mmCIF file of N, CA and C in Angstrom:
data_model
loop_
_atom_site.group_PDB
_atom_site.id
_atom_site.type_symbol
_atom_site.label_atom_id
_atom_site.label_comp_id
_atom_site.label_asym_id
_atom_site.label_seq_id
_atom_site.Cartn_x
_atom_site.Cartn_y
_atom_site.Cartn_z
ATOM 1 N N MET A 12 -6.390 -10.055 -12.645
ATOM 2 C CA MET A 12 -5.881 -8.733 -12.932
ATOM 3 C C MET A 12 -4.907 -8.824 -14.109
ATOM 4 N N PRO A 13 -4.837 -7.801 -14.929
ATOM 5 C CA PRO A 13 -3.922 -7.822 -16.053
ATOM 6 C C PRO A 13 -2.471 -7.840 -15.571
ATOM 7 N N ASP A 14 -1.586 -8.425 -16.399
ATOM 8 C CA ASP A 14 -0.169 -8.478 -16.055
ATOM 9 C C ASP A 14 0.447 -7.089 -15.943
ATOM 10 N N THR A 15 -0.190 -6.096 -16.523
ATOM 11 C CA THR A 15 0.364 -4.752 -16.525
ATOM 12 C C THR A 15 -0.009 -3.947 -15.287
ATOM 13 N N THR A 16 -0.706 -4.540 -14.340
ATOM 14 C CA THR A 16 -1.076 -3.830 -13.119
ATOM 15 C C THR A 16 0.128 -3.820 -12.185
ATOM 16 N N THR A 17 0.661 -2.624 -11.935
ATOM 17 C CA THR A 17 1.879 -2.477 -11.146
ATOM 18 C C THR A 17 1.560 -1.950 -9.759
ATOM 19 N N ILE A 18 2.073 -2.651 -8.757
ATOM 20 C CA ILE A 18 1.835 -2.305 -7.359
ATOM 21 C C ILE A 18 3.148 -1.850 -6.733
ATOM 22 N N LEU A 19 3.128 -0.723 -6.045
ATOM 23 C CA LEU A 19 4.273 -0.265 -5.266
ATOM 24 C C LEU A 19 4.108 -0.771 -3.838
ATOM 25 N N VAL A 20 5.081 -1.544 -3.367
ATOM 26 C CA VAL A 20 5.084 -2.072 -2.012
ATOM 27 C C VAL A 20 6.167 -1.337 -1.230
ATOM 28 N N VAL A 21 5.770 -0.757 -0.086
ATOM 29 C CA VAL A 21 6.701 0.010 0.731
ATOM 30 C C VAL A 21 6.730 -0.589 2.126
ATOM 31 N N ASP A 22 7.887 -1.096 2.528
ATOM 32 C CA ASP A 22 8.041 -1.639 3.878
ATOM 33 C C ASP A 22 9.518 -1.692 4.209
ATOM 34 N N ASP A 23 9.866 -1.268 5.413
ATOM 35 C CA ASP A 23 11.264 -1.286 5.831
ATOM 36 C C ASP A 23 11.689 -2.639 6.397
ATOM 37 N N GLU A 24 10.754 -3.544 6.563
ATOM 38 C CA GLU A 24 11.078 -4.888 7.034
ATOM 39 C C GLU A 24 11.200 -5.797 5.824
ATOM 40 N N ALA A 25 12.430 -6.210 5.515
ATOM 41 C CA ALA A 25 12.718 -6.947 4.288
ATOM 42 C C ALA A 25 11.911 -8.235 4.166
ATOM 43 N N LEU A 26 11.748 -8.976 5.256
ATOM 44 C CA LEU A 26 11.016 -10.239 5.193
ATOM 45 C C LEU A 26 9.546 -10.017 4.836
ATOM 46 N N ILE A 27 8.925 -9.033 5.463
ATOM 47 C CA ILE A 27 7.519 -8.734 5.161
ATOM 48 C C ILE A 27 7.378 -8.249 3.727
ATOM 49 N N ALA A 28 8.260 -7.341 3.322
ATOM 50 C CA ALA A 28 8.208 -6.825 1.948
ATOM 51 C C ALA A 28 8.355 -7.959 0.941
ATOM 52 N N SER A 29 9.276 -8.867 1.196
ATOM 53 C CA SER A 29 9.499 -9.984 0.296
ATOM 54 C C SER A 29 8.274 -10.898 0.217
ATOM 55 N N MET A 30 7.663 -11.186 1.367
ATOM 56 C CA MET A 30 6.473 -12.039 1.380
ATOM 57 C C MET A 30 5.327 -11.396 0.607
ATOM 58 N N VAL A 31 5.105 -10.099 0.804
ATOM 59 C CA VAL A 31 4.029 -9.390 0.105
ATOM 60 C C VAL A 31 4.317 -9.351 -1.393
ATOM 61 N N CYS A 32 5.552 -9.029 -1.751
ATOM 62 C CA CYS A 32 5.920 -8.976 -3.169
ATOM 63 C C CYS A 32 5.729 -10.333 -3.837
ATOM 64 N N ASP A 33 6.143 -11.399 -3.167
ATOM 65 C CA ASP A 33 5.981 -12.739 -3.725
ATOM 66 C C ASP A 33 4.507 -13.081 -3.937
ATOM 67 N N ALA A 34 3.666 -12.752 -2.954
ATOM 68 C CA ALA A 34 2.235 -13.047 -3.076
ATOM 69 C C ALA A 34 1.606 -12.261 -4.225
ATOM 70 N N LEU A 35 1.996 -11.004 -4.364
ATOM 71 C CA LEU A 35 1.449 -10.180 -5.443
ATOM 72 C C LEU A 35 1.925 -10.675 -6.808
ATOM 73 N N THR A 36 3.197 -11.028 -6.905
ATOM 74 C CA THR A 36 3.734 -11.556 -8.155
ATOM 75 C C THR A 36 3.040 -12.863 -8.523
ATOM 76 N N ASP A 37 2.867 -13.728 -7.535
ATOM 77 C CA ASP A 37 2.173 -15.000 -7.769
ATOM 78 C C ASP A 37 0.726 -14.784 -8.213
ATOM 79 N N SER A 38 0.148 -13.637 -7.850
ATOM 80 C CA SER A 38 -1.232 -13.316 -8.221
ATOM 81 C C SER A 38 -1.326 -12.575 -9.553
ATOM 82 N N GLY A 39 -0.195 -12.403 -10.233
ATOM 83 C CA GLY A 39 -0.207 -11.808 -11.561
ATOM 84 C C GLY A 39 0.099 -10.329 -11.623
ATOM 85 N N PHE A 40 0.444 -9.725 -10.497
ATOM 86 C CA PHE A 40 0.786 -8.304 -10.488
ATOM 87 C C PHE A 40 2.268 -8.115 -10.786
ATOM 88 N N GLU A 41 2.591 -6.957 -11.328
ATOM 89 C CA GLU A 41 3.980 -6.529 -11.421
ATOM 90 C C GLU A 41 4.243 -5.723 -10.154
ATOM 91 N N VAL A 42 5.417 -5.890 -9.555
ATOM 92 C CA VAL A 42 5.690 -5.258 -8.270
ATOM 93 C C VAL A 42 6.949 -4.407 -8.333
ATOM 94 N N VAL A 43 6.851 -3.218 -7.757
ATOM 95 C CA VAL A 43 7.992 -2.343 -7.530
ATOM 96 C C VAL A 43 8.098 -2.194 -6.019
ATOM 97 N N MET A 44 9.311 -2.310 -5.479
ATOM 98 C CA MET A 44 9.474 -2.259 -4.038
ATOM 99 C C MET A 44 10.296 -1.040 -3.623
ATOM 100 N N ALA A 45 9.915 -0.455 -2.497
ATOM 101 C CA ALA A 45 10.688 0.624 -1.881
ATOM 102 C C ALA A 45 10.916 0.251 -0.417
ATOM 103 N N ASN A 46 12.111 0.544 0.080
ATOM 104 C CA ASN A 46 12.477 0.157 1.440
ATOM 105 C C ASN A 46 12.110 1.180 2.507
ATOM 106 N N ASP A 47 11.717 2.376 2.089
ATOM 107 C CA ASP A 47 11.326 3.403 3.052
ATOM 108 C C ASP A 47 10.469 4.458 2.351
ATOM 109 N N GLY A 48 9.963 5.384 3.158
ATOM 110 C CA GLY A 48 9.068 6.396 2.612
ATOM 111 C C GLY A 48 9.714 7.299 1.592
ATOM 112 N N GLY A 49 10.957 7.689 1.827
ATOM 113 C CA GLY A 49 11.657 8.560 0.885
ATOM 114 C C GLY A 49 11.834 7.915 -0.476
ATOM 115 N N GLU A 50 12.231 6.652 -0.468
ATOM 116 C CA GLU A 50 12.384 5.917 -1.724
ATOM 117 C C GLU A 50 11.028 5.785 -2.425
ATOM 118 N N ALA A 51 9.980 5.541 -1.650
ATOM 119 C CA ALA A 51 8.638 5.414 -2.224
ATOM 120 C C ALA A 51 8.209 6.713 -2.902
ATOM 121 N N LEU A 52 8.487 7.845 -2.271
ATOM 122 C CA LEU A 52 8.118 9.127 -2.860
ATOM 123 C C LEU A 52 8.841 9.341 -4.188
ATOM 124 N N SER A 53 10.096 8.922 -4.275
ATOM 125 C CA SER A 53 10.843 9.022 -5.536
ATOM 126 C C SER A 53 10.232 8.128 -6.604
ATOM 127 N N VAL A 54 9.879 6.910 -6.239
ATOM 128 C CA VAL A 54 9.273 5.979 -7.196
ATOM 129 C C VAL A 54 7.956 6.552 -7.718
ATOM 130 N N ILE A 55 7.151 7.086 -6.820
ATOM 131 C CA ILE A 55 5.858 7.660 -7.223
ATOM 132 C C ILE A 55 6.060 8.824 -8.183
ATOM 133 N N ALA A 56 7.036 9.682 -7.881
ATOM 134 C CA ALA A 56 7.290 10.856 -8.718
ATOM 135 C C ALA A 56 7.810 10.472 -10.104
ATOM 136 N N LEU A 57 8.587 9.387 -10.169
ATOM 137 C CA LEU A 57 9.235 9.025 -11.420
ATOM 138 C C LEU A 57 8.507 7.959 -12.226
ATOM 139 N N ASN A 58 7.484 7.339 -11.644
ATOM 140 C CA ASN A 58 6.830 6.219 -12.316
ATOM 141 C C ASN A 58 5.315 6.414 -12.362
ATOM 142 N N PRO A 59 4.812 7.004 -13.440
ATOM 143 C CA PRO A 59 3.362 7.202 -13.551
ATOM 144 C C PRO A 59 2.598 5.894 -13.768
ATOM 145 N N GLY A 60 3.305 4.782 -13.927
ATOM 146 C CA GLY A 60 2.659 3.502 -14.176
ATOM 147 C C GLY A 60 2.310 2.713 -12.931
ATOM 148 N N ILE A 61 2.384 3.339 -11.763
ATOM 149 C CA ILE A 61 1.983 2.665 -10.530
ATOM 150 C C ILE A 61 0.458 2.673 -10.465
ATOM 151 N N HIS A 62 -0.152 1.492 -10.294
ATOM 152 C CA HIS A 62 -1.612 1.374 -10.270
ATOM 153 C C HIS A 62 -2.189 1.291 -8.861
ATOM 154 N N ALA A 63 -1.349 0.956 -7.868
ATOM 155 C CA ALA A 63 -1.824 0.856 -6.481
ATOM 156 C C ALA A 63 -0.619 0.886 -5.550
ATOM 157 N N LEU A 64 -0.910 1.165 -4.284
ATOM 158 C CA LEU A 64 0.127 1.302 -3.258
ATOM 159 C C LEU A 64 -0.205 0.418 -2.071
ATOM 160 N N VAL A 65 0.792 -0.355 -1.624
ATOM 161 C CA VAL A 65 0.712 -1.091 -0.359
ATOM 162 C C VAL A 65 1.831 -0.525 0.484
ATOM 163 N N THR A 66 1.497 0.122 1.603
ATOM 164 C CA THR A 66 2.530 0.761 2.406
ATOM 165 C C THR A 66 2.390 0.459 3.891
ATOM 166 N N ASP A 67 3.527 0.148 4.490
ATOM 167 C CA ASP A 67 3.610 0.078 5.934
ATOM 168 C C ASP A 67 3.431 1.503 6.448
ATOM 169 N N ILE A 68 3.017 1.658 7.674
ATOM 170 C CA ILE A 68 2.825 2.997 8.216
ATOM 171 C C ILE A 68 4.076 3.488 8.930
ATOM 172 N N ASN A 69 4.567 2.735 9.889
ATOM 173 C CA ASN A 69 5.741 3.156 10.667
ATOM 174 C C ASN A 69 6.995 2.547 10.077
ATOM 175 N N MET A 70 7.857 3.433 9.522
ATOM 176 C CA MET A 70 9.064 2.944 8.860
ATOM 177 C C MET A 70 10.313 3.642 9.372
ATOM 178 N N GLY A 71 10.349 3.986 10.638
ATOM 179 C CA GLY A 71 11.531 4.645 11.180
ATOM 180 C C GLY A 71 11.578 6.109 10.783
ATOM 181 N N ALA A 72 12.792 6.624 10.632
ATOM 182 C CA ALA A 72 12.984 8.034 10.290
ATOM 183 C C ALA A 72 12.505 8.301 8.868
ATOM 184 N N GLY A 73 12.105 9.516 8.620
ATOM 185 C CA GLY A 73 11.660 9.898 7.280
ATOM 186 C C GLY A 73 10.156 9.802 7.134
ATOM 187 N N ALA A 74 9.719 9.769 5.895
ATOM 188 C CA ALA A 74 8.289 9.772 5.590
ATOM 189 C C ALA A 74 7.637 8.472 6.055
ATOM 190 N N ASP A 75 6.491 8.610 6.735
ATOM 191 C CA ASP A 75 5.736 7.424 7.132
ATOM 192 C C ASP A 75 4.711 7.086 6.044
ATOM 193 N N GLY A 76 4.018 5.980 6.232
ATOM 194 C CA GLY A 76 3.047 5.538 5.241
ATOM 195 C C GLY A 76 1.896 6.498 5.033
ATOM 196 N N TRP A 77 1.496 7.196 6.093
ATOM 197 C CA TRP A 77 0.424 8.191 5.943
ATOM 198 C C TRP A 77 0.850 9.243 4.925
ATOM 199 N N HIS A 78 2.081 9.752 5.090
ATOM 200 C CA HIS A 78 2.596 10.803 4.212
ATOM 201 C C HIS A 78 2.769 10.285 2.777
ATOM 202 N N VAL A 79 3.308 9.077 2.648
ATOM 203 C CA VAL A 79 3.495 8.482 1.324
ATOM 204 C C VAL A 79 2.155 8.402 0.591
ATOM 205 N N ALA A 80 1.131 7.923 1.269
ATOM 206 C CA ALA A 80 -0.185 7.779 0.633
ATOM 207 C C ALA A 80 -0.777 9.132 0.258
ATOM 208 N N ARG A 81 -0.650 10.122 1.141
ATOM 209 C CA ARG A 81 -1.179 11.461 0.811
ATOM 210 C C ARG A 81 -0.481 12.035 -0.417
ATOM 211 N N CYS A 82 0.844 11.908 -0.476
ATOM 212 C CA CYS A 82 1.592 12.409 -1.639
ATOM 213 C C CYS A 82 1.210 11.648 -2.904
ATOM 214 N N ALA A 83 1.054 10.332 -2.783
ATOM 215 C CA ALA A 83 0.653 9.528 -3.943
ATOM 216 C C ALA A 83 -0.712 9.957 -4.444
ATOM 217 N N ARG A 84 -1.620 10.230 -3.531
ATOM 218 C CA ARG A 84 -2.971 10.647 -3.912
ATOM 219 C C ARG A 84 -2.983 12.054 -4.498
ATOM 220 N N GLU A 85 -2.033 12.911 -4.122
ATOM 221 C CA GLU A 85 -1.947 14.231 -4.756
ATOM 222 C C GLU A 85 -1.624 14.063 -6.239
ATOM 223 N N ALA A 86 -0.739 13.122 -6.536
ATOM 224 C CA ALA A 86 -0.351 12.864 -7.923
ATOM 225 C C ALA A 86 -1.430 12.094 -8.678
ATOM 226 N N ARG A 87 -2.069 11.143 -7.984
ATOM 227 C CA ARG A 87 -3.098 10.289 -8.587
ATOM 228 C C ARG A 87 -4.251 10.145 -7.606
ATOM 229 N N PRO A 88 -5.251 11.005 -7.682
ATOM 230 C CA PRO A 88 -6.323 11.046 -6.675
ATOM 231 C C PRO A 88 -7.093 9.752 -6.455
ATOM 232 N N LEU A 89 -7.140 8.869 -7.424
ATOM 233 C CA LEU A 89 -7.915 7.638 -7.277
ATOM 234 C C LEU A 89 -7.043 6.407 -7.014
ATOM 235 N N LEU A 90 -5.773 6.609 -6.731
ATOM 236 C CA LEU A 90 -4.855 5.490 -6.521
ATOM 237 C C LEU A 90 -5.311 4.633 -5.342
ATOM 238 N N PRO A 91 -5.507 3.329 -5.558
ATOM 239 C CA PRO A 91 -5.865 2.437 -4.455
ATOM 240 C C PRO A 91 -4.720 2.347 -3.443
ATOM 241 N N VAL A 92 -5.064 2.407 -2.151
ATOM 242 C CA VAL A 92 -4.064 2.363 -1.083
ATOM 243 C C VAL A 92 -4.453 1.310 -0.061
ATOM 244 N N VAL A 93 -3.486 0.416 0.229
ATOM 245 C CA VAL A 93 -3.620 -0.544 1.313
ATOM 246 C C VAL A 93 -2.516 -0.240 2.311
ATOM 247 N N TYR A 94 -2.917 0.039 3.546
ATOM 248 C CA TYR A 94 -1.953 0.266 4.620
ATOM 249 C C TYR A 94 -1.736 -1.031 5.379
ATOM 250 N N THR A 95 -0.506 -1.228 5.879
ATOM 251 C CA THR A 95 -0.237 -2.318 6.811
ATOM 252 C C THR A 95 0.390 -1.715 8.052
ATOM 253 N N THR A 96 0.069 -2.299 9.209
ATOM 254 C CA THR A 96 0.641 -1.779 10.445
ATOM 255 C C THR A 96 0.562 -2.807 11.550
ATOM 256 N N GLY A 97 1.504 -2.690 12.453
ATOM 257 C CA GLY A 97 1.475 -3.512 13.643
ATOM 258 C C GLY A 97 0.990 -2.733 14.847
ATOM 259 N N GLY A 98 0.919 -1.406 14.740
ATOM 260 C CA GLY A 98 0.543 -0.647 15.917
ATOM 261 C C GLY A 98 -0.124 0.692 15.691
ATOM 262 N N ALA A 99 -0.408 1.059 14.452
ATOM 263 C CA ALA A 99 -0.985 2.381 14.197
ATOM 264 C C ALA A 99 -2.416 2.312 13.677
ATOM 265 N N ALA A 100 -3.064 1.167 13.836
ATOM 266 C CA ALA A 100 -4.418 1.006 13.302
ATOM 267 C C ALA A 100 -5.384 2.039 13.868
ATOM 268 N N HIS A 101 -5.209 2.410 15.134
ATOM 269 C CA HIS A 101 -6.112 3.375 15.772
ATOM 270 C C HIS A 101 -6.025 4.766 15.141
ATOM 271 N N GLU A 102 -4.991 5.033 14.341
ATOM 272 C CA GLU A 102 -4.817 6.344 13.701
ATOM 273 C C GLU A 102 -5.377 6.396 12.278
ATOM 274 N N TRP A 103 -5.855 5.249 11.774
ATOM 275 C CA TRP A 103 -6.293 5.170 10.388
ATOM 276 C C TRP A 103 -7.429 6.133 10.065
ATOM 277 N N VAL A 104 -8.419 6.218 10.923
ATOM 278 C CA VAL A 104 -9.557 7.099 10.642
ATOM 279 C C VAL A 104 -9.101 8.550 10.517
ATOM 280 N N ARG A 105 -8.134 8.939 11.322
ATOM 281 C CA ARG A 105 -7.668 10.331 11.324
ATOM 282 C C ARG A 105 -6.655 10.613 10.207
ATOM 283 N N HIS A 106 -5.781 9.655 9.907
ATOM 284 C CA HIS A 106 -4.678 9.924 8.980
ATOM 285 C C HIS A 106 -4.785 9.223 7.632
ATOM 286 N N GLY A 107 -5.568 8.172 7.523
ATOM 287 C CA GLY A 107 -5.641 7.410 6.281
ATOM 288 C C GLY A 107 -6.377 8.151 5.182
ATOM 289 N N VAL A 108 -5.989 7.869 3.940
ATOM 290 C CA VAL A 108 -6.674 8.500 2.815
ATOM 291 C C VAL A 108 -8.021 7.822 2.588
ATOM 292 N N HIS A 109 -8.957 8.581 2.064
ATOM 293 C CA HIS A 109 -10.315 8.091 1.810
ATOM 294 C C HIS A 109 -10.276 6.891 0.865
ATOM 295 N N GLY A 110 -11.097 5.891 1.165
ATOM 296 C CA GLY A 110 -11.215 4.729 0.302
ATOM 297 C C GLY A 110 -10.096 3.724 0.447
ATOM 298 N N SER A 111 -9.275 3.888 1.471
ATOM 299 C CA SER A 111 -8.166 2.958 1.684
ATOM 300 C C SER A 111 -8.624 1.765 2.520
ATOM 301 N N ILE A 112 -7.761 0.769 2.567
ATOM 302 C CA ILE A 112 -8.003 -0.410 3.401
ATOM 303 C C ILE A 112 -6.796 -0.574 4.310
ATOM 304 N N LEU A 113 -7.037 -0.930 5.559
ATOM 305 C CA LEU A 113 -5.973 -1.170 6.527
ATOM 306 C C LEU A 113 -5.941 -2.642 6.893
ATOM 307 N N VAL A 114 -4.751 -3.239 6.836
ATOM 308 C CA VAL A 114 -4.554 -4.636 7.209
ATOM 309 C C VAL A 114 -3.553 -4.643 8.367
ATOM 310 N N VAL A 115 -3.962 -5.244 9.484
ATOM 311 C CA VAL A 115 -3.140 -5.246 10.688
ATOM 312 C C VAL A 115 -2.194 -6.441 10.682
ATOM 313 N N LYS A 116 -0.928 -6.162 11.042
ATOM 314 C CA LYS A 116 0.089 -7.206 11.188
ATOM 315 C C LYS A 116 -0.129 -7.919 12.514
ATOM 316 N N PRO A 117 0.180 -9.188 12.591
ATOM 317 C CA PRO A 117 0.589 -10.052 11.494
ATOM 318 C C PRO A 117 -0.608 -10.385 10.608
ATOM 319 N N PHE A 118 -0.359 -10.554 9.332
ATOM 320 C CA PHE A 118 -1.424 -10.856 8.376
ATOM 321 C C PHE A 118 -0.989 -11.978 7.451
ATOM 322 N N ARG A 119 -1.976 -12.600 6.838
ATOM 323 C CA ARG A 119 -1.704 -13.541 5.752
ATOM 324 C C ARG A 119 -1.639 -12.715 4.472
ATOM 325 N N THR A 120 -0.710 -13.038 3.604
ATOM 326 C CA THR A 120 -0.534 -12.235 2.397
ATOM 327 C C THR A 120 -1.752 -12.262 1.478
ATOM 328 N N ASP A 121 -2.577 -13.293 1.585
ATOM 329 C CA ASP A 121 -3.774 -13.316 0.743
ATOM 330 C C ASP A 121 -4.737 -12.186 1.114
ATOM 331 N N ARG A 122 -4.652 -11.677 2.338
ATOM 332 C CA ARG A 122 -5.480 -10.519 2.728
ATOM 333 C C ARG A 122 -5.054 -9.266 1.963
ATOM 334 N N ILE A 123 -3.754 -9.122 1.727
ATOM 335 C CA ILE A 123 -3.260 -7.976 0.957
ATOM 336 C C ILE A 123 -3.744 -8.092 -0.489
ATOM 337 N N VAL A 124 -3.601 -9.267 -1.056
ATOM 338 C CA VAL A 124 -4.050 -9.495 -2.436
ATOM 339 C C VAL A 124 -5.551 -9.218 -2.556
ATOM 340 N N ALA A 125 -6.337 -9.735 -1.638
ATOM 341 C CA ALA A 125 -7.791 -9.526 -1.672
ATOM 342 C C ALA A 125 -8.144 -8.044 -1.528
ATOM 343 N N ALA A 126 -7.460 -7.338 -0.646
ATOM 344 C CA ALA A 126 -7.717 -5.907 -0.456
ATOM 345 C C ALA A 126 -7.407 -5.130 -1.736
ATOM 346 N N LEU A 127 -6.289 -5.457 -2.381
ATOM 347 C CA LEU A 127 -5.944 -4.783 -3.631
ATOM 348 C C LEU A 127 -6.963 -5.048 -4.725
ATOM 349 N N ILE A 128 -7.354 -6.294 -4.866
ATOM 350 C CA ILE A 128 -8.350 -6.624 -5.890
ATOM 351 C C ILE A 128 -9.648 -5.885 -5.626
ATOM 352 N N GLN A 129 -10.060 -5.816 -4.365
ATOM 353 C CA GLN A 129 -11.273 -5.078 -4.009
ATOM 354 C C GLN A 129 -11.151 -3.617 -4.419
ATOM 355 N N LEU A 130 -10.040 -2.993 -4.104
ATOM 356 C CA LEU A 130 -9.865 -1.570 -4.440
ATOM 357 C C LEU A 130 -9.723 -1.351 -5.947
ATOM 358 N N LEU A 131 -8.987 -2.220 -6.610
ATOM 359 C CA LEU A 131 -8.809 -2.071 -8.052
ATOM 360 C C LEU A 131 -10.116 -2.273 -8.805
ATOM 361 N N ASN A 132 -11.004 -3.075 -8.255
ATOM 362 C CA ASN A 132 -12.321 -3.282 -8.874
ATOM 363 C C ASN A 132 -13.317 -2.207 -8.474
ATOM 364 N N GLY A 133 -12.874 -1.273 -7.637
ATOM 365 C CA GLY A 133 -13.724 -0.157 -7.260
ATOM 366 C C GLY A 133 -14.837 -0.485 -6.307
ATOM 367 N N SER A 134 -14.714 -1.590 -5.591
ATOM 368 C CA SER A 134 -15.791 -1.977 -4.683
ATOM 369 C C SER A 134 -15.319 -1.897 -3.232
ATOM 370 N N THR A 135 -15.177 -0.676 -2.758
ATOM 371 C CA THR A 135 -14.756 -0.505 -1.364
ATOM 372 C C THR A 135 -15.797 0.260 -0.585
ATOM 373 N N THR A 136 -15.962 -0.141 0.632
ATOM 374 C CA THR A 136 -16.862 0.573 1.550
ATOM 375 C C THR A 136 -16.088 0.956 2.803
ATOM 376 N N THR A 137 -14.784 1.122 2.658
ATOM 377 C CA THR A 137 -13.929 1.423 3.795
ATOM 378 C C THR A 137 -13.743 2.905 3.984
ATOM 379 N N HIS A 138 -12.995 3.233 4.982
ATOM 380 C CA HIS A 138 -12.656 4.600 5.423
ATOM 381 C C HIS A 138 -12.641 5.616 4.326
#
């Protein structure tokens, strides 16, 4: 992937966010991080250079990952979205945006990288 491919990572768990960011950076992506849904919505609104979104679903109070992805897709209809969750996988079919990929926690970070590459290359057969 080109060095200019910027991924927004949204997770309220600092350790998970750090691991995902490190894996993406090591894979040649530029990474912007948000600690919650509200911060993610601000980043999306202010940064048209986001090429993909990796978002946790349940992040406590405020906007959840479902909402973040829907808002991101309103701004950029083809934005690749990878969801991560430890307990909301059963809601993906109902709440997830079309063409997204869901990765269930605990996960290996290479699964996130592979999911992003798949979506960025336009070869998805998911939800």
